[in-house]
XYZ file of C-alpha atoms in Angstrom:
345
model
C 0.007 -0.006 -0.021
C 1.664 3.271 -0.948
C 1.886 5.802 1.766
C 0.558 9.195 1.020
C 2.318 12.084 1.630
C 1.687 14.531 5.015
C 2.612 17.442 2.708
C -0.526 16.744 0.450
C -2.890 15.332 3.452
C -2.692 18.002 5.997
C -3.717 20.914 3.414
C -6.801 18.803 2.401
C -7.873 18.299 6.023
C -7.169 21.746 6.925
C -9.087 23.520 3.855
C -12.164 21.120 4.145
C -12.571 21.602 7.876
C -12.692 25.411 7.321
C -14.927 24.906 4.447
C -17.308 22.739 6.599
C -17.219 25.717 9.418
C -17.928 28.273 6.763
C -20.882 26.302 5.400
C -22.202 25.909 9.016
C -22.189 29.411 9.457
C -23.927 29.951 6.059
C -26.653 27.439 7.044
C -27.213 29.542 10.384
C -27.535 32.944 8.333
C -29.576 31.664 5.384
C -33.367 31.107 5.187
C -36.668 32.325 4.553
C -36.486 34.859 7.441
C -33.494 37.324 7.154
C -31.751 37.213 10.528
C -28.670 39.868 11.130
C -25.350 37.939 11.622
C -24.952 39.730 14.798
C -28.156 38.422 16.414
C -27.446 34.604 15.171
C -24.129 34.973 17.189
C -25.951 36.318 20.204
C -28.518 33.536 19.961
C -26.244 30.881 19.902
C -24.400 32.167 22.542
C -27.143 31.962 24.717
C -27.956 35.947 24.673
C -31.323 37.058 24.623
C -32.822 37.496 21.154
C -33.850 40.777 19.543
C -36.990 38.676 18.416
C -38.249 35.555 20.234
C -39.339 34.158 16.689
C -35.429 34.568 15.804
C -34.316 32.316 18.579
C -36.842 29.866 17.912
C -35.620 30.009 13.896
C -31.898 29.593 14.831
C -32.027 27.122 17.751
C -34.974 24.846 16.876
C -34.737 24.649 12.946
C -31.255 26.103 11.538
C -29.090 24.644 14.152
C -30.460 20.841 14.166
C -30.937 21.071 10.470
C -27.157 21.879 9.934
C -26.000 19.313 12.700
C -28.247 16.755 10.835
C -26.628 17.603 7.524
C -23.294 17.030 9.011
C -24.007 13.862 10.615
C -26.163 12.455 7.745
C -23.755 13.256 5.097
C -20.740 11.684 7.077
C -22.866 8.442 7.650
C -24.087 7.924 4.341
C -20.654 8.811 2.609
C -18.598 6.344 4.932
C -21.356 3.671 4.104
C -20.920 4.171 0.379
C -16.940 3.927 1.059
C -17.026 0.446 2.852
C -19.468 -1.090 0.359
C -17.495 0.221 -2.517
C -14.336 -1.292 -0.938
C -15.718 -4.584 0.305
C -17.534 -5.668 -2.858
C -14.985 -3.927 -5.302
C -17.548 -2.061 -7.111
C -17.582 1.716 -7.845
C -20.995 1.941 -8.009
C -22.057 0.088 -4.826
C -23.889 2.595 -2.247
C -26.064 2.423 0.775
C -29.065 2.182 -1.336
C -27.977 -0.876 -3.443
C -28.753 -3.621 -0.875
C -32.251 -2.243 -0.617
C -31.927 -0.836 2.834
C -33.017 2.392 1.569
C -36.082 0.802 -0.118
C -36.804 -1.237 3.037
C -37.094 1.989 5.054
C -39.419 3.459 2.240
C -41.453 0.321 2.238
C -42.116 0.632 5.989
C -43.212 4.285 5.593
C -45.407 3.301 2.615
C -47.154 0.706 4.703
C -47.909 3.472 7.759
C -48.878 6.177 5.214
C -50.441 4.383 2.419
C -52.099 1.307 4.257
C -52.480 1.935 8.006
C -53.647 5.655 7.507
C -50.545 7.215 9.294
C -50.559 5.376 12.524
C -49.153 2.167 14.069
C -51.362 0.380 16.666
C -50.184 -2.587 18.697
C -52.674 -3.568 21.371
C -53.362 -0.533 23.813
C -50.366 1.382 22.295
C -50.705 3.706 19.254
C -48.080 5.584 17.310
C -49.208 8.559 14.968
C -47.445 11.129 12.855
C -43.877 11.561 12.454
C -43.027 9.185 15.284
C -44.962 6.284 13.391
C -43.200 7.178 10.007
C -39.915 7.156 12.259
C -40.549 3.725 13.675
C -41.595 2.429 10.470
C -38.724 3.582 8.345
C -36.257 2.227 10.958
C -37.997 -1.183 11.225
C -38.216 -1.577 7.425
C -34.518 -0.777 6.902
C -33.368 -2.817 9.632
C -35.668 -6.024 8.308
C -33.962 -5.603 5.116
C -30.417 -5.520 6.588
C -31.354 -8.582 8.940
C -32.469 -10.678 5.648
C -29.294 -9.455 3.840
C -27.344 -10.580 6.794
C -28.909 -13.942 6.893
C -28.319 -14.365 3.041
C -24.674 -13.473 3.514
C -24.173 -16.445 5.642
C -25.123 -18.574 2.730
C -24.128 -16.465 -0.306
C -20.204 -16.557 -0.251
C -19.779 -14.684 -3.530
C -19.612 -10.797 -3.291
C -20.855 -10.039 -6.744
C -24.102 -12.678 -5.958
C -24.982 -10.988 -2.704
C -24.603 -7.577 -4.410
C -27.432 -8.921 -7.050
C -29.782 -10.412 -4.236
C -29.527 -6.901 -2.481
C -30.794 -5.282 -6.011
C -33.402 -7.749 -6.160
C -34.577 -6.917 -2.710
C -34.514 -3.470 -3.577
C -36.800 -4.065 -6.771
C -39.279 -6.341 -4.862
C -39.707 -3.416 -2.147
C -40.157 -0.960 -4.921
C -42.781 -3.265 -6.267
C -44.851 -3.568 -3.335
C -44.236 0.428 -2.907
C -45.886 0.856 -6.355
C -48.916 -1.532 -5.428
C -49.321 0.618 -2.386
C -49.460 3.775 -4.208
C -52.038 2.444 -6.752
C -54.423 1.762 -4.022
C -53.897 4.511 -1.649
C -55.587 7.914 -1.371
C -54.671 11.017 -2.811
C -53.567 12.523 0.494
C -51.660 9.339 1.569
C -49.772 9.458 -1.925
C -48.798 12.968 -1.328
C -47.561 12.581 2.125
C -45.328 9.758 0.992
C -44.049 11.577 -1.977
C -43.111 14.633 0.257
C -41.216 12.055 2.736
C -39.423 10.575 -0.447
C -38.050 13.772 -1.490
C -35.682 13.794 1.869
C -35.176 16.523 4.408
C -32.499 17.387 6.760
C -35.153 19.027 9.127
C -36.344 15.818 10.440
C -34.427 15.763 13.702
C -35.149 17.989 16.548
C -33.006 19.358 19.160
C -34.653 16.846 21.702
C -33.918 13.711 19.198
C -30.580 14.954 18.228
C -28.749 13.176 21.196
C -29.929 9.986 20.385
C -29.505 10.521 16.409
C -25.773 11.858 17.004
C -24.902 9.036 19.588
C -25.808 6.410 17.306
C -24.412 7.910 14.217
C -20.794 8.535 16.022
C -20.658 5.324 17.534
C -21.458 3.526 14.306
C -18.777 5.774 12.534
C -16.320 5.216 15.074
C -16.926 1.413 14.831
C -16.367 1.849 11.106
C -12.897 3.431 11.671
C -11.786 0.024 13.175
C -12.452 -1.420 9.781
C -9.277 0.366 8.080
C -6.868 -2.467 8.203
C -9.132 -5.130 6.922
C -10.416 -2.827 4.088
C -6.839 -1.966 3.048
C -5.943 -5.736 3.026
C -9.000 -6.404 1.048
C -8.057 -3.860 -1.644
C -5.163 -6.504 -2.617
C -7.739 -9.208 -2.882
C -9.367 -11.798 -0.684
C -6.631 -14.302 -0.677
C -4.051 -11.721 0.609
C -6.304 -10.674 3.177
C -6.865 -14.144 4.449
C -3.108 -15.064 4.407
C -2.911 -11.725 7.032
C -5.367 -13.646 9.292
C -8.401 -11.569 8.230
C -11.949 -13.518 8.413
C -13.354 -12.093 5.223
C -16.893 -13.466 5.817
C -16.760 -11.781 9.460
C -15.891 -8.495 8.193
C -18.189 -8.436 5.501
C -21.195 -9.306 7.894
C -19.809 -6.438 10.527
C -19.654 -4.220 7.711
C -23.079 -4.856 6.251
C -24.325 -4.613 9.840
C -22.752 -1.083 10.464
C -23.701 0.518 6.748
C -27.222 -1.085 7.447
C -27.414 0.716 10.913
C -26.123 4.257 9.360
C -28.467 4.060 6.509
C -31.334 2.996 8.740
C -30.913 5.698 11.249
C -30.501 8.538 8.659
C -33.295 7.398 6.199
C -35.558 6.947 9.272
C -35.025 10.618 10.109
C -34.048 12.237 6.768
C -35.982 10.194 4.105
C -34.044 8.130 1.400
C -31.355 10.705 0.466
C -29.967 10.148 -2.868
C -26.177 10.293 -4.315
C -24.262 11.169 -1.108
C -23.239 7.848 -0.254
C -22.540 6.919 -3.758
C -20.435 9.724 -5.180
C -18.936 11.363 -2.095
C -16.248 8.353 -1.660
C -15.270 9.199 -5.290
C -15.095 12.834 -4.536
C -12.451 12.202 -1.847
C -10.659 9.608 -3.882
C -10.389 12.287 -6.697
C -9.080 15.132 -4.191
C -6.442 13.040 -2.380
C -5.688 10.434 -5.218
C -5.192 7.650 -2.690
C -6.968 4.304 -1.759
C -5.261 4.113 1.713
C -8.378 3.911 3.899
C -6.129 5.524 6.842
C -6.552 8.783 5.041
C -9.757 7.936 3.026
C -12.163 7.262 5.615
C -11.688 10.390 7.709
C -11.498 12.452 4.410
C -14.695 10.855 3.292
C -16.500 11.678 6.760
C -15.297 15.327 6.333
C -16.293 15.502 2.653
C -19.792 14.100 2.978
C -20.324 16.601 5.676
C -19.392 19.421 3.271
C -21.314 17.914 0.636
C -24.531 17.739 2.601
C -24.115 21.204 4.063
C -23.828 22.722 0.588
C -26.994 20.906 -0.468
C -29.085 22.133 2.486
C -27.937 25.542 1.586
C -28.888 25.186 -1.946
C -32.329 23.852 -0.577
C -32.873 27.384 1.141
C -31.935 29.521 -1.626
C -35.155 30.581 -2.742
C -35.946 32.150 0.529
C -39.735 33.363 0.415
C -40.322 31.133 -2.585
C -40.032 28.273 -0.459
C -37.508 25.336 0.020
C -36.302 23.118 -2.653
C -36.642 19.348 -1.935
C -33.320 17.928 -0.713
C -33.136 14.974 -3.477
C -33.459 17.618 -6.303
C -30.074 19.230 -5.205
C -27.965 15.847 -4.310
C -27.824 14.797 -7.852
C -26.288 18.169 -8.892
C -23.280 16.942 -7.072
C -23.681 13.185 -7.251
C -24.396 12.422 -10.946
C -21.441 14.118 -12.579
C -19.147 12.410 -10.323
C -20.758 8.980 -11.344
C -20.682 9.909 -14.976
C -17.097 10.667 -14.713
C -16.093 7.557 -12.772
C -18.148 5.327 -15.442
C -16.332 7.302 -18.297
C -12.873 6.836 -16.667
C -13.347 3.106 -16.344
C -14.648 2.349 -19.770
C -11.410 4.534 -20.976
C -9.091 2.582 -18.870
C -10.588 -0.667 -20.115
C -10.529 0.505 -23.802
């Protein structure tokens, strides 16, 4: 594994960290309501706001939205990197195994079939809580099926195909539910499917942040086996690495990261697929000791940029998140495919 020069590595992390801080500040300043920068700083420092509504907007809307974008972008980007390395497929991403589709199916069942509520015995969940529980349960169910099949299917390519087929099956079920659903149910489901970083409140933030940070920390423990797997499974096994155990561990972590982000933010497109390639192109390395933290940082930056684009119309409304993520993701994927075809030719 070629060692990456510290002279090239440090400027990248310094620039990306500064860019993330600048974008975080812009997320605090920009929105439908214009709030002076000085007042935003005062509110964040705990001082009394000139207008009570400004404090509510900054602390209850913009701050959790920016924090969610950072955590969601980092989680999806890390998931994409791990899957692309483990399955040696540049087009592998969090949605490839149907985990996003599982979450979407869970939400579709609640919104389109159960009328927006989940009732079990004397207990009933409605509204956002019902959607959250359904999305998480659907994603984790698909992940459990994939992990079960991973014990039987030993070939990485075949497991990848199985994941795609599970995604197609979930999408077919969602189409049927949409066909028989009410107009209001279809509209509600469509809005959820557009994605949104505003789904996490400050009360929910500790749980969301704790789960994502723990999963990201555990993912960093896979640096050594993933570096070994770049040189082939046989080489990794000669180093004493249990390929199947690493693969199952990786699937569990990517499933958990995708499930928690999709449950709160909806099925966010392209970030998990494209960001690892952006990090690779900027650093020109495959060393996961550098690439993993770089991908986390790049994912946070891209998500913050997408969130800023969403609020650019101001009074005219908010652009759906999944209408902005392809602006960054699609050109990158087209470039990766074209580069591969050129190198093979």
